[in-house]
């Protein structure tokens, strides 16, 4: 299949590009480099030995999006493009709603005009809110989000599903849509080559890039956000999934989306939670020295526990995460130690 990745120069998109190419698909990428650069795509080409059609454009720019889609006429679009920082979304809600909602609306309009029918969307476990007890299953109702970023994911899911329902009735739609909503848990790690990985701008908000930067000497110590939760070691628990497992989940989802119609939701997680301190210890083992940390106060908006029930993806897509926290930490360290300053090393 010919698969177009919006936001394909980013962290998850670049790893997915590798897996798609290795599975025999052709890949095109459109990105505005607002949180990335073309270096990641060059490295994807280096890993795979294949070229990627690369377009620099804002996906919300309908004229440009139409030009690219007309040229590519992809069998499937995987829509990664979006702004993703929870804290920033609280400071800049308008920018988050504008970018995340607009990119999705523009893609849907273009798909309707061009008769393109398959789309896989990057959603997040954040849409479960804090109304449920884990493990989260896809049948659970969406909850109340605690920040604008979460609401954009919540709304984008709704928009895609509403468009799918309308497309079944015909009207302006040439074909019924096939929509696959992927709810990621906590993507971490890097490609085993160490050539591509997560390269956050500024101070990392997320745990694993922060730990990696402490380990490599870019930051002094990690602050653990609270050790007074009702968990075995008092720190929060999450479902950390290796980004290459996640990437392979996208291959399965894109292949599943083709040749069907409807909306289907899948959790992409491992089903196994680890605490913050367990992750710190696993990383210390992988890098061969202690990762310095101190205990700080809780972070506002954090839920105590979040992990998936990932059995639906296994049953329907035939996909399950294979890599554990040793591989996660080994590969994250391999990337960080080879690229101490990310792609600007
Ligand atoms: P990322 O920032 O590395 O990648 C997103 C890419 O989209 C970037 O390359 C950015 O330049 C591009 N982009 C943003 N707005 C664009 C626009 N208007 N036009 C074209 N390109 C645009 O983030 P990521 O971690 O790879 O996340 C990919 C997707 O997965 C995002 O939608 C994110 O919200 C979602 N997601 C990520 C996580 C996570 O923990 N990383 C968890 C759940 C969901
Ligand atoms: C966060 C977002 C979530 C988003 C996801 C993307 C919040 C509340 N949630 O999830 O919406 O989809 O990122 O990956 O921001 N931690 C520390 N010290 C740190 C950083 C994190 O102790 O410096 C802890 C957190 O308290 C949490 C765990 O590590 O318990 C994981 O945090 P993080 O990587 O930010 O992910 P989430 O909070 O699960």
CSV table of C-alpha atoms and ligand atoms in Angstrom, one decimal:
chain,number,residue,atom,x,y,z
A,1,UNK,CA,0.0,0.0,0.0
A,2,UNK,CA,1.0,3.6,-0.4
A,3,UNK,CA,0.7,5.2,3.0
A,4,UNK,CA,0.9,8.9,3.8
A,5,UNK,CA,2.0,9.9,7.3
A,6,UNK,CA,1.1,13.3,8.5
A,7,UNK,CA,3.6,14.4,11.2
A,8,UNK,CA,5.8,11.6,9.9
A,9,UNK,CA,9.1,13.4,10.8
A,10,UNK,CA,8.1,13.2,14.5
A,11,UNK,CA,8.9,10.7,17.2
A,12,UNK,CA,6.2,8.0,16.6
A,13,UNK,CA,5.8,8.8,12.9
A,14,UNK,CA,9.5,8.2,12.0
A,15,UNK,CA,9.5,4.9,13.8
A,16,UNK,CA,6.3,3.9,12.1
A,17,UNK,CA,7.8,4.8,8.8
A,18,UNK,CA,10.6,2.2,9.4
A,19,UNK,CA,8.1,-0.6,10.3
A,20,UNK,CA,5.8,0.2,7.3
A,21,UNK,CA,8.7,0.2,4.8
A,22,UNK,CA,10.0,-3.1,6.3
A,23,UNK,CA,6.5,-4.6,5.9
A,24,UNK,CA,6.7,-3.8,2.2
A,25,UNK,CA,4.7,-0.5,2.0
A,26,UNK,CA,5.5,2.8,0.3
A,27,UNK,CA,5.7,5.7,2.6
A,28,UNK,CA,5.2,9.5,2.1
A,29,UNK,CA,5.6,12.0,4.8
A,30,UNK,CA,4.1,15.5,5.2
A,31,UNK,CA,5.3,17.6,8.1
A,32,UNK,CA,5.7,21.3,8.9
A,33,UNK,CA,8.7,20.6,11.2
A,34,UNK,CA,7.1,22.6,14.0
A,35,UNK,CA,8.4,19.9,16.4
A,36,UNK,CA,10.9,18.0,14.2
A,37,UNK,CA,13.2,18.3,11.3
A,38,UNK,CA,13.9,16.4,8.1
A,39,UNK,CA,16.9,14.7,9.7
A,40,UNK,CA,14.7,12.0,11.2
A,41,UNK,CA,13.3,11.1,7.7
A,42,UNK,CA,16.9,11.0,6.3
A,43,UNK,CA,17.7,8.5,9.1
A,44,UNK,CA,14.6,6.5,8.3
A,45,UNK,CA,16.0,6.3,4.7
A,46,UNK,CA,19.4,5.3,6.0
A,47,UNK,CA,17.9,2.5,8.2
A,48,UNK,CA,15.6,1.1,5.5
A,49,UNK,CA,17.7,1.8,2.4
A,50,UNK,CA,14.5,3.2,0.8
A,51,UNK,CA,13.5,6.7,-0.2
A,52,UNK,CA,10.5,8.5,1.4
A,53,UNK,CA,8.5,11.1,-0.5
A,54,UNK,CA,8.8,14.1,1.8
A,55,UNK,CA,6.6,17.2,1.8
A,56,UNK,CA,7.1,20.3,4.0
A,57,UNK,CA,3.6,21.7,4.6
A,58,UNK,CA,1.0,22.5,7.2
A,59,UNK,CA,-1.6,19.8,7.0
A,60,UNK,CA,-4.3,22.4,7.9
A,61,UNK,CA,-3.5,24.3,4.7
A,62,UNK,CA,-6.1,22.9,2.5
A,63,UNK,CA,-4.6,24.0,-0.9
A,64,UNK,CA,-1.3,22.3,0.0
A,65,UNK,CA,-2.9,19.2,1.5
A,66,UNK,CA,-5.0,18.7,-1.6
A,67,UNK,CA,-2.0,19.0,-3.9
A,68,UNK,CA,-0.1,16.4,-1.9
A,69,UNK,CA,-3.0,14.0,-1.5
A,70,UNK,CA,-3.9,14.3,-5.2
A,71,UNK,CA,-0.3,13.4,-6.1
A,72,UNK,CA,0.0,10.6,-3.6
A,73,UNK,CA,-3.6,9.2,-3.6
A,74,UNK,CA,-2.7,7.1,-0.6
A,75,UNK,CA,-4.4,3.8,0.2
A,76,UNK,CA,-4.3,5.0,3.9
A,77,UNK,CA,-3.5,8.1,5.8
A,78,UNK,CA,-2.0,7.8,9.3
A,79,UNK,CA,-2.6,11.1,11.0
A,80,UNK,CA,0.1,11.8,13.6
A,81,UNK,CA,0.4,15.6,13.0
A,82,UNK,CA,-0.5,17.6,16.1
A,83,UNK,CA,0.7,19.5,19.1
A,84,UNK,CA,1.2,17.2,22.1
A,85,UNK,CA,2.4,19.0,25.2
A,86,UNK,CA,-0.1,18.9,28.0
A,87,UNK,CA,1.4,21.8,29.9
A,88,UNK,CA,1.7,24.0,26.8
A,89,UNK,CA,-1.9,23.2,25.8
A,90,UNK,CA,-3.0,24.8,29.1
A,91,UNK,CA,-1.1,28.0,28.3
A,92,UNK,CA,-2.0,28.0,24.6
A,93,UNK,CA,-5.4,26.4,24.2
A,94,UNK,CA,-6.3,28.3,21.1
A,95,UNK,CA,-3.2,27.2,19.2
A,96,UNK,CA,-3.9,23.6,20.3
A,97,UNK,CA,-7.5,23.6,19.3
A,98,UNK,CA,-6.7,25.4,16.0
A,99,UNK,CA,-3.9,23.1,15.0
A,100,UNK,CA,-5.2,19.7,16.1
A,101,UNK,CA,-8.8,20.2,15.1
A,102,UNK,CA,-8.0,22.0,11.8
A,103,UNK,CA,-5.6,19.4,10.6
A,104,UNK,CA,-8.2,16.7,11.0
A,105,UNK,CA,-11.1,18.7,9.4
A,106,UNK,CA,-8.9,19.5,6.5
A,107,UNK,CA,-7.9,15.9,6.0
A,108,UNK,CA,-11.5,14.8,6.1
A,109,UNK,CA,-12.6,17.5,3.6
A,110,UNK,CA,-9.8,16.4,1.2
A,111,UNK,CA,-10.6,12.7,1.7
A,112,UNK,CA,-14.3,13.4,0.8
A,113,UNK,CA,-13.4,15.3,-2.3
A,114,UNK,CA,-10.9,12.8,-3.5
A,115,UNK,CA,-12.7,9.6,-2.5
A,116,UNK,CA,-10.0,8.5,-0.1
A,117,UNK,CA,-11.4,6.2,2.5
A,118,UNK,CA,-8.9,4.9,5.0
A,119,UNK,CA,-7.5,6.8,8.0
A,120,UNK,CA,-5.7,5.7,11.2
A,121,UNK,CA,-5.6,8.3,13.9
A,122,UNK,CA,-3.1,8.9,16.8
A,123,UNK,CA,-5.3,9.1,19.9
A,124,UNK,CA,-4.3,8.8,23.5
A,125,UNK,CA,-5.3,6.9,26.7
A,126,UNK,CA,-5.9,10.4,28.1
A,127,UNK,CA,-9.5,10.2,26.6
A,128,UNK,CA,-10.4,7.7,29.3
A,129,UNK,CA,-10.0,10.6,31.8
A,130,UNK,CA,-9.9,9.6,35.5
A,131,UNK,CA,-13.4,8.2,35.7
A,132,UNK,CA,-12.4,4.5,35.3
A,133,UNK,CA,-10.2,2.0,37.1
A,134,UNK,CA,-7.5,0.4,35.0
A,135,UNK,CA,-7.1,-1.8,33.0
A,136,UNK,CA,-8.9,0.4,30.4
A,137,UNK,CA,-11.0,-1.3,27.8
A,138,UNK,CA,-12.2,0.2,24.5
A,139,UNK,CA,-15.8,-0.2,25.5
A,140,UNK,CA,-15.4,2.2,28.5
A,141,UNK,CA,-17.0,5.6,28.0
A,142,UNK,CA,-14.6,8.5,27.3
A,143,UNK,CA,-14.1,10.5,30.4
A,144,UNK,CA,-13.5,14.1,31.4
A,145,UNK,CA,-10.1,15.4,30.2
A,146,UNK,CA,-8.0,17.5,32.4
A,147,UNK,CA,-6.4,19.7,29.7
A,148,UNK,CA,-7.0,21.2,26.2
A,149,UNK,CA,-4.6,18.7,24.6
A,150,UNK,CA,-6.7,15.8,25.9
A,151,UNK,CA,-9.9,17.5,24.7
A,152,UNK,CA,-8.5,17.9,21.2
A,153,UNK,CA,-7.9,14.1,21.1
A,154,UNK,CA,-11.4,13.5,22.5
A,155,UNK,CA,-13.0,15.8,19.8
A,156,UNK,CA,-10.9,14.5,17.0
A,157,UNK,CA,-12.1,11.0,17.7
A,158,UNK,CA,-15.7,12.3,17.7
A,159,UNK,CA,-15.2,14.2,14.4
A,160,UNK,CA,-13.7,11.2,12.7
A,161,UNK,CA,-16.6,8.9,13.9
A,162,UNK,CA,-19.3,11.4,12.9
A,163,UNK,CA,-17.7,11.7,9.4
A,164,UNK,CA,-17.6,7.9,9.2
A,165,UNK,CA,-21.4,7.7,10.1
A,166,UNK,CA,-22.2,10.3,7.5
A,167,UNK,CA,-20.1,8.6,4.8
A,168,UNK,CA,-22.1,5.4,5.2
A,169,UNK,CA,-25.2,7.3,4.0
A,170,UNK,CA,-23.4,8.3,0.8
A,171,UNK,CA,-24.3,12.0,0.0
A,172,UNK,CA,-21.1,13.8,-0.8
A,173,UNK,CA,-19.0,10.9,0.1
A,174,UNK,CA,-17.8,8.7,-2.7
A,175,UNK,CA,-17.1,5.7,-0.4
A,176,UNK,CA,-17.8,4.8,3.3
A,177,UNK,CA,-14.8,5.7,5.5
A,178,UNK,CA,-12.7,3.2,7.4
A,179,UNK,CA,-11.6,4.9,10.6
A,180,UNK,CA,-9.2,3.3,13.1
A,181,UNK,CA,-8.6,5.2,16.4
A,182,UNK,CA,-5.5,4.1,18.2
A,183,UNK,CA,-5.3,5.0,21.9
A,184,UNK,CA,-1.6,5.0,22.8
A,185,UNK,CA,-0.5,4.5,26.4
A,186,UNK,CA,3.0,5.7,27.1
A,187,UNK,CA,5.3,5.4,24.1
A,188,UNK,CA,9.0,5.2,25.0
A,189,UNK,CA,12.3,3.8,23.7
A,190,UNK,CA,13.9,4.1,20.3
A,191,UNK,CA,14.7,2.1,17.2
A,192,UNK,CA,17.4,-0.4,18.1
A,193,UNK,CA,19.9,1.2,15.6
A,194,UNK,CA,20.1,4.3,17.8
A,195,UNK,CA,19.7,6.4,14.7
A,196,UNK,CA,16.2,7.6,15.5
A,197,UNK,CA,14.5,8.3,18.9
A,198,UNK,CA,12.6,10.9,20.9
A,199,UNK,CA,14.1,14.4,20.7
A,200,UNK,CA,12.0,16.8,22.8
A,201,UNK,CA,12.6,20.5,22.5
A,202,UNK,CA,13.6,22.2,25.8
A,203,UNK,CA,13.0,20.7,29.2
A,204,UNK,CA,11.3,17.3,28.8
A,205,UNK,CA,7.8,17.0,30.3
A,206,UNK,CA,7.7,13.2,30.1
A,207,UNK,CA,9.4,10.7,32.3
A,208,UNK,CA,11.6,8.7,30.0
A,209,UNK,CA,13.3,11.5,28.0
A,210,UNK,CA,13.9,13.2,31.4
A,211,UNK,CA,15.6,10.1,32.8
A,212,UNK,CA,17.6,9.7,29.6
A,213,UNK,CA,18.9,13.3,29.8
A,214,UNK,CA,19.9,12.9,33.4
A,215,UNK,CA,21.7,9.6,32.5
A,216,UNK,CA,23.7,11.3,29.8
A,217,UNK,CA,24.6,14.3,32.0
A,218,UNK,CA,22.4,17.0,30.4
A,219,UNK,CA,20.3,17.4,33.6
A,220,UNK,CA,21.3,17.0,37.2
A,221,UNK,CA,18.5,14.9,38.6
A,222,UNK,CA,15.0,13.7,38.0
A,223,UNK,CA,12.2,14.9,40.3
A,224,UNK,CA,9.8,12.1,41.0
A,225,UNK,CA,6.3,13.7,41.2
A,226,UNK,CA,5.0,12.2,44.4
A,227,UNK,CA,5.7,9.1,46.4
A,228,UNK,CA,2.5,9.1,48.5
A,229,UNK,CA,0.2,7.4,46.0
A,230,UNK,CA,-1.7,4.3,47.0
A,231,UNK,CA,0.7,2.0,45.0
A,232,UNK,CA,3.3,-0.5,46.2
A,233,UNK,CA,6.2,2.0,46.2
A,234,UNK,CA,4.0,5.1,46.4
A,235,UNK,CA,4.8,6.3,42.8
A,236,UNK,CA,2.4,6.4,39.9
A,237,UNK,CA,2.0,3.5,37.5
A,238,UNK,CA,1.9,3.6,33.7
A,239,UNK,CA,1.8,1.3,30.7
A,240,UNK,CA,5.1,2.0,28.9
A,241,UNK,CA,5.1,0.7,25.4
A,242,UNK,CA,8.3,0.4,23.2
A,243,UNK,CA,7.9,2.8,20.2
A,244,UNK,CA,8.8,-0.1,17.8
A,245,UNK,CA,5.9,-2.2,19.2
A,246,UNK,CA,3.7,0.8,18.7
A,247,UNK,CA,5.0,1.3,15.2
A,248,UNK,CA,4.2,-2.4,14.4
A,249,UNK,CA,0.7,-1.8,15.8
A,250,UNK,CA,0.3,0.9,13.1
A,251,UNK,CA,1.2,-1.5,10.3
A,252,UNK,CA,-1.4,-3.9,11.6
A,253,UNK,CA,-4.0,-1.1,11.9
A,254,UNK,CA,-3.3,0.3,8.4
A,255,UNK,CA,-3.6,-3.2,6.9
A,256,UNK,CA,-6.8,-3.8,8.9
A,257,UNK,CA,-8.3,-0.4,7.8
A,258,UNK,CA,-8.0,-1.2,4.1
A,259,UNK,CA,-11.0,-3.0,2.6
A,260,UNK,CA,-13.5,-2.4,5.3
A,261,UNK,CA,-15.6,0.4,6.6
A,262,UNK,CA,-16.7,1.6,10.1
A,263,UNK,CA,-14.9,3.0,13.1
A,264,UNK,CA,-12.8,0.8,15.3
A,265,UNK,CA,-10.9,1.7,18.5
A,266,UNK,CA,-7.8,-0.1,19.7
A,267,UNK,CA,-5.7,0.4,22.8
A,268,UNK,CA,-2.0,0.1,22.0
A,269,UNK,CA,-0.3,-0.8,25.2
A,270,UNK,CA,1.3,-3.7,26.9
A,271,UNK,CA,-1.2,-4.3,29.7
A,272,UNK,CA,1.5,-4.3,32.3
A,273,UNK,CA,2.1,-1.3,34.5
A,274,UNK,CA,5.4,-0.1,36.0
A,275,UNK,CA,6.0,2.6,38.6
A,276,UNK,CA,8.2,5.6,38.2
A,277,UNK,CA,10.8,4.1,40.5
A,278,UNK,CA,10.8,0.8,38.7
A,279,UNK,CA,11.5,2.7,35.5
A,280,UNK,CA,14.3,4.7,37.1
A,281,UNK,CA,15.9,1.4,38.4
A,282,UNK,CA,15.5,-0.3,35.0
A,283,UNK,CA,17.2,2.6,33.3
A,284,UNK,CA,20.0,2.7,35.8
A,285,UNK,CA,20.7,-1.0,35.0
A,286,UNK,CA,20.7,-0.3,31.3
A,287,UNK,CA,23.1,2.7,31.4
A,288,UNK,CA,25.3,1.2,34.0
A,289,UNK,CA,25.1,3.9,36.6
A,290,UNK,CA,22.6,5.3,39.0
A,291,UNK,CA,20.2,7.9,37.7
A,292,UNK,CA,20.0,10.6,40.3
A,293,UNK,CA,16.5,11.6,41.6
A,294,UNK,CA,14.7,13.3,44.3
A,295,UNK,CA,11.2,13.0,45.5
A,296,UNK,CA,9.1,16.1,44.8
A,297,UNK,CA,5.4,17.0,45.2
A,298,UNK,CA,2.7,15.5,43.0
A,299,UNK,CA,2.1,17.0,39.6
A,300,UNK,CA,-1.3,18.6,39.1
A,301,UNK,CA,-3.5,16.6,36.8
A,302,UNK,CA,-1.6,13.2,37.2
A,303,UNK,CA,-3.7,10.1,37.6
A,304,UNK,CA,-2.4,7.5,39.9
A,305,UNK,CA,-2.8,4.5,37.6
A,306,UNK,CA,-3.1,4.1,33.9
A,307,UNK,CA,-2.8,0.9,31.9
A,308,UNK,CA,-4.4,-0.9,29.1
A,309,UNK,CA,-6.4,-4.0,28.5
A,310,UNK,CA,-4.7,-4.7,25.1
A,311,UNK,CA,-6.6,-8.0,24.3
A,312,UNK,CA,-8.8,-6.4,21.6
A,313,UNK,CA,-5.7,-5.5,19.4
A,314,UNK,CA,-4.4,-9.0,19.8
A,315,UNK,CA,-7.7,-10.7,18.9
A,316,UNK,CA,-8.6,-8.4,16.0
A,317,UNK,CA,-5.3,-7.1,14.6
A,318,UNK,CA,-3.2,-10.1,15.6
A,319,UNK,CA,-0.8,-7.6,17.3
A,320,UNK,CA,0.7,-7.6,20.7
A,321,UNK,CA,3.6,-5.7,22.3
A,322,UNK,CA,6.7,-8.0,22.4
A,323,UNK,CA,9.4,-5.8,24.0
A,324,UNK,CA,9.7,-5.3,27.8
A,325,UNK,CA,11.3,-2.6,30.0
A,326,UNK,CA,14.8,-4.0,29.5
A,327,UNK,CA,14.6,-3.4,25.8
A,328,UNK,CA,12.9,-0.1,26.3
A,329,UNK,CA,15.7,1.2,28.5
A,330,UNK,CA,18.5,-0.4,26.5
A,331,UNK,CA,17.2,1.2,23.2
A,332,UNK,CA,16.4,4.6,24.8
A,333,UNK,CA,20.0,4.7,26.3
A,334,UNK,CA,21.5,3.6,22.9
A,335,UNK,CA,19.8,6.5,21.2
A,336,UNK,CA,20.5,9.0,23.9
A,337,UNK,CA,24.2,8.1,24.4
A,338,UNK,CA,24.8,8.1,20.6
A,339,UNK,CA,22.9,11.4,20.2
A,340,UNK,CA,23.4,13.3,23.5
A,341,UNK,CA,21.8,16.4,22.0
A,342,UNK,CA,19.2,14.6,19.9
A,343,UNK,CA,19.3,15.3,16.2
A,344,UNK,CA,21.6,18.3,16.7
A,345,UNK,CA,24.4,16.1,18.1
B,1,LIG,P1,5.9,14.7,17.6
B,1,LIG,O1,5.7,16.1,18.0
B,1,LIG,O2,7.3,14.1,17.7
B,1,LIG,O3,5.3,14.5,16.2
B,1,LIG,C1,4.2,15.2,15.6
B,1,LIG,C2,4.7,15.8,14.3
B,1,LIG,O4,3.6,16.5,13.7
B,1,LIG,C3,5.9,16.7,14.4
B,1,LIG,O5,6.9,16.3,13.5
B,1,LIG,C4,5.4,18.1,14.0
B,1,LIG,O6,6.3,18.9,13.4
B,1,LIG,C5,4.2,17.7,13.1
B,1,LIG,N1,3.1,18.7,13.0
B,1,LIG,C6,2.4,19.3,14.0
B,1,LIG,N2,1.5,20.1,13.5
B,1,LIG,C7,1.5,20.0,12.2
B,1,LIG,C8,0.8,20.5,11.1
B,1,LIG,N3,-0.2,21.4,11.3
B,1,LIG,N4,1.1,20.1,9.8
B,1,LIG,C9,2.1,19.3,9.6
B,1,LIG,N5,2.9,18.7,10.6
B,1,LIG,C10,2.6,19.1,11.9
B,1,LIG,O7,4.9,13.8,18.5
B,1,LIG,P2,4.8,12.2,18.6
B,1,LIG,O8,5.1,11.9,20.0
B,1,LIG,O9,5.4,11.6,17.5
B,1,LIG,O10,3.2,12.1,18.5
B,1,LIG,C11,2.5,11.8,17.3
B,1,LIG,C12,1.0,11.8,17.6
B,1,LIG,O11,0.7,10.9,18.6
B,1,LIG,C13,0.5,13.2,18.1
B,1,LIG,O12,-0.8,13.4,17.5
B,1,LIG,C14,0.4,13.0,19.6
B,1,LIG,O13,-0.6,13.8,20.1
B,1,LIG,C15,0.0,11.5,19.6
B,1,LIG,N6,0.3,10.9,20.9
B,1,LIG,C16,1.6,10.9,21.4
B,1,LIG,C17,1.9,10.3,22.6
B,1,LIG,C18,3.3,10.4,23.1
B,1,LIG,O14,3.4,10.1,24.3
B,1,LIG,N7,4.3,10.7,22.3
B,1,LIG,C19,0.8,9.7,23.4
B,1,LIG,C20,-0.4,9.7,22.9
B,1,LIG,C21,-0.7,10.3,21.6
B,2,LIG,C1,1.4,12.5,29.8
B,2,LIG,C2,0.1,13.3,29.7
B,2,LIG,C3,-0.8,12.5,28.7
B,2,LIG,C4,-0.1,12.3,27.4
B,2,LIG,C5,1.3,11.6,27.6
B,2,LIG,C6,2.1,11.6,26.4
B,2,LIG,C7,-0.2,14.5,31.8
B,2,LIG,C8,-1.0,14.6,33.0
B,2,LIG,N1,-0.5,13.5,31.0
B,2,LIG,O1,1.1,11.2,30.4
B,2,LIG,O2,-2.0,13.2,28.5
B,2,LIG,O3,-0.8,11.6,26.5
B,2,LIG,O4,2.0,12.4,28.6
B,2,LIG,O5,3.2,10.8,26.5
B,2,LIG,O6,0.7,15.3,31.5
B,2,LIG,N2,7.1,11.8,36.1
B,2,LIG,C9,7.9,12.2,37.1
B,2,LIG,N3,8.9,13.1,36.9
B,2,LIG,C10,9.0,13.7,35.6
B,2,LIG,C11,8.1,13.4,34.6
B,2,LIG,C12,7.1,12.4,34.9
B,2,LIG,O7,7.9,11.6,38.2
B,2,LIG,O8,9.9,14.6,35.5
B,2,LIG,C13,6.0,10.8,36.4
B,2,LIG,C14,4.6,11.3,36.3
B,2,LIG,O9,4.2,11.8,37.5
B,2,LIG,C15,3.9,10.1,35.8
B,2,LIG,C16,4.9,9.2,35.1
B,2,LIG,O10,6.2,9.8,35.5
B,2,LIG,O11,3.5,9.3,37.0
B,2,LIG,C17,4.8,9.3,33.6
B,2,LIG,O12,4.7,10.7,33.2
B,2,LIG,P1,4.7,11.2,31.7
B,2,LIG,O13,5.8,10.6,31.0
B,2,LIG,O14,4.6,12.7,31.7
B,2,LIG,O15,3.4,10.6,31.1
B,2,LIG,P2,1.9,10.7,31.6
B,2,LIG,O16,1.7,11.6,32.7
B,2,LIG,O17,1.4,9.3,31.8
